[in-house]
Backbone as CSV, one residue per row, in Angstrom:
resi,resn,N_x,N_y,N_z,CA_x,CA_y,CA_z,C_x,C_y,C_z
1,PRO,-8.667,-39.298,-87.239,-8.998,-38.050,-87.917,-10.518,-37.804,-87.911
2,VAL,-10.867,-36.558,-87.879,-12.271,-36.154,-87.898,-12.723,-36.052,-89.355
3,PRO,-13.907,-36.585,-89.691,-14.412,-36.457,-91.068,-14.534,-34.990,-91.467
4,THR,-14.289,-34.725,-92.731,-14.332,-33.347,-93.208,-15.580,-33.023,-94.017
5,ASN,-16.425,-34.028,-94.253,-17.667,-33.776,-94.976,-18.712,-34.815,-94.547
6,LEU,-19.933,-34.613,-94.967,-21.023,-35.485,-94.542,-20.838,-36.918,-95.040
7,LYS,-20.357,-37.079,-96.254,-20.141,-38.423,-96.797,-19.174,-39.216,-95.917
8,GLU,-18.069,-38.581,-95.543,-17.088,-39.241,-94.673,-17.671,-39.490,-93.280
9,ALA,-18.446,-38.537,-92.770,-19.027,-38.672,-91.434,-20.013,-39.836,-91.380
10,LEU,-20.797,-40.012,-92.419,-21.749,-41.127,-92.448,-21.023,-42.464,-92.498
11,ALA,-19.975,-42.536,-93.292,-19.184,-43.763,-93.365,-18.537,-44.066,-92.015
12,ALA,-18.042,-43.018,-91.341,-17.427,-43.209,-90.026,-18.454,-43.693,-89.009
13,LEU,-19.630,-43.126,-89.039,-20.691,-43.561,-88.132,-21.032,-45.021,-88.363
14,GLU,-21.196,-45.391,-89.619,-21.555,-46.777,-89.936,-20.475,-47.770,-89.508
15,SER,-19.242,-47.353,-89.518,-18.158,-48.268,-89.155,-17.805,-48.217,-87.668
16,ASP,-18.486,-47.361,-86.919,-18.216,-47.214,-85.485,-19.107,-48.167,-84.694
17,ASP,-18.515,-49.269,-84.236,-19.281,-50.279,-83.512,-19.846,-49.759,-82.195
18,VAL,-19.116,-48.891,-81.515,-19.581,-48.349,-80.231,-20.831,-47.487,-80.442
19,MET,-20.782,-46.584,-81.424,-21.938,-45.721,-81.688,-23.122,-46.526,-82.210
20,THR,-22.848,-47.492,-83.078,-23.928,-48.322,-83.603,-24.602,-49.100,-82.481
21,GLU,-23.816,-49.615,-81.577,-24.371,-50.341,-80.439,-25.165,-49.397,-79.540
22,ALA,-24.644,-48.197,-79.292,-25.308,-47.240,-78.405,-26.615,-46.725,-78.998
23,LEU,-26.604,-46.408,-80.273,-27.782,-45.841,-80.927,-28.745,-46.905,-81.444
24,GLY,-28.203,-48.049,-81.743,-28.998,-49.123,-82.344,-28.794,-49.131,-83.843
25,GLU,-28.586,-50.307,-84.377,-28.335,-50.441,-85.816,-29.481,-49.907,-86.668
26,PRO,-30.758,-50.131,-86.296,-31.846,-49.583,-87.134,-31.813,-48.053,-87.226
27,LEU,-31.512,-47.375,-86.120,-31.452,-45.916,-86.152,-30.295,-45.435,-87.007
28,VAL,-29.136,-46.053,-86.877,-27.971,-45.666,-87.684,-28.272,-45.887,-89.163
29,ARG,-28.882,-47.008,-89.502,-29.232,-47.304,-90.900,-30.227,-46.281,-91.426
30,TRP,-31.257,-45.962,-90.636,-32.264,-44.988,-91.052,-31.623,-43.612,-91.249
31,TYR,-30.842,-43.161,-90.273,-30.230,-41.835,-90.320,-29.310,-41.693,-91.530
32,THR,-28.448,-42.680,-91.756,-27.512,-42.583,-92.878,-28.245,-42.637,-94.217
33,THR,-29.312,-43.402,-94.277,-30.116,-43.467,-95.503,-30.772,-42.127,-95.798
34,VAL,-31.357,-41.500,-94.773,-32.002,-40.189,-94.942,-30.985,-39.138,-95.369
35,LYS,-29.847,-39.101,-94.710,-28.835,-38.090,-95.036,-28.296,-38.277,-96.453
36,ARG,-28.109,-39.524,-96.875,-27.646,-39.758,-98.257,-28.715,-39.331,-99.263
37,ALA,-29.974,-39.552,-98.944,-31.059,-39.106,-99.823,-31.088,-37.578,-99.909
38,GLU,-30.868,-36.915,-98.776,-30.812,-35.450,-98.787,-29.641,-34.956,-99.630
39,MET,-28.486,-35.594,-99.499,-27.325,-35.199,-100.313,-27.634,-35.384,-101.794
40,ALA,-28.312,-36.468,-102.144,-28.656,-36.719,-103.551,-29.648,-35.675,-104.055
41,ALA,-30.608,-35.290,-103.217,-31.587,-34.278,-103.619,-30.913,-32.935,-103.874
42,VAL,-29.995,-32.561,-103.011,-29.267,-31.304,-103.196,-28.421,-31.376,-104.461
43,ALA,-27.738,-32.485,-104.674,-26.902,-32.641,-105.875,-27.751,-32.540,-107.141
44,GLU,-28.944,-33.116,-107.112,-29.835,-33.062,-108.274,-30.288,-31.623,-108.538
45,GLN,-30.581,-30.880,-107.493,-30.994,-29.487,-107.666,-29.853,-28.638,-108.223
46,ILE,-28.642,-28.934,-107.799,-27.485,-28.185,-108.299,-27.311,-28.445,-109.795
47,LYS,-27.590,-29.683,-110.224,-27.505,-29.993,-111.661,-28.491,-29.164,-112.465
48,SER,-29.643,-28.835,-111.847,-30.635,-28.058,-112.576,-30.444,-26.557,-112.362
49,THR,-29.206,-26.139,-112.397,-28.778,-24.742,-112.421,-28.980,-23.962,-111.129
50,LYS,-29.313,-24.613,-110.046,-29.398,-23.885,-108.782,-28.009,-23.808,-108.164
51,SER,-27.810,-22.764,-107.388,-26.554,-22.669,-106.649,-26.635,-23.598,-105.444
52,MET,-25.508,-23.860,-104.827,-25.476,-24.684,-103.618,-26.370,-24.062,-102.545
53,THR,-26.301,-22.748,-102.395,-27.113,-22.064,-101.386,-28.599,-22.245,-101.657
54,GLU,-29.014,-22.041,-102.893,-30.431,-22.206,-103.237,-30.891,-23.639,-103.017
55,ALA,-30.067,-24.596,-103.403,-30.422,-26.002,-103.229,-30.558,-26.356,-101.753
56,MET,-29.638,-25.873,-100.930,-29.700,-26.146,-99.490,-30.931,-25.489,-98.870
57,GLN,-31.212,-24.267,-99.261,-32.385,-23.579,-98.728,-33.668,-24.304,-99.126
58,ASP,-33.766,-24.698,-100.386,-34.964,-25.393,-100.849,-35.149,-26.735,-100.161
59,THR,-34.057,-27.379,-99.801,-34.131,-28.695,-99.178,-34.362,-28.602,-97.677
60,PHE,-33.740,-27.664,-97.003,-33.717,-27.686,-95.543,-34.408,-26.539,-94.832
61,VAL,-34.752,-25.464,-95.536,-35.328,-24.311,-94.868,-36.812,-24.221,-95.209
62,GLU,-37.625,-24.176,-94.164,-39.058,-24.008,-94.376,-39.378,-22.525,-94.286
63,TRP,-39.848,-21.981,-95.392,-40.207,-20.557,-95.424,-41.640,-20.419,-94.982
64,VAL,-41.872,-19.518,-94.068,-43.227,-19.314,-93.527,-43.976,-18.308,-94.360
């Protein structure tokens, strides 16, 4: 089955020996750590009354 959200996708990546071998364990560890930190940052912003859209924009969109 294909993961349906980022949390599941990160777990699938970490448990995939072929991808870990191809990408390298340090890169997989770094990538999953960064993505989990981003998810936590968005979740924290949502707690402080922001909508999901506002939290995602504040986290990922650079306004010029």
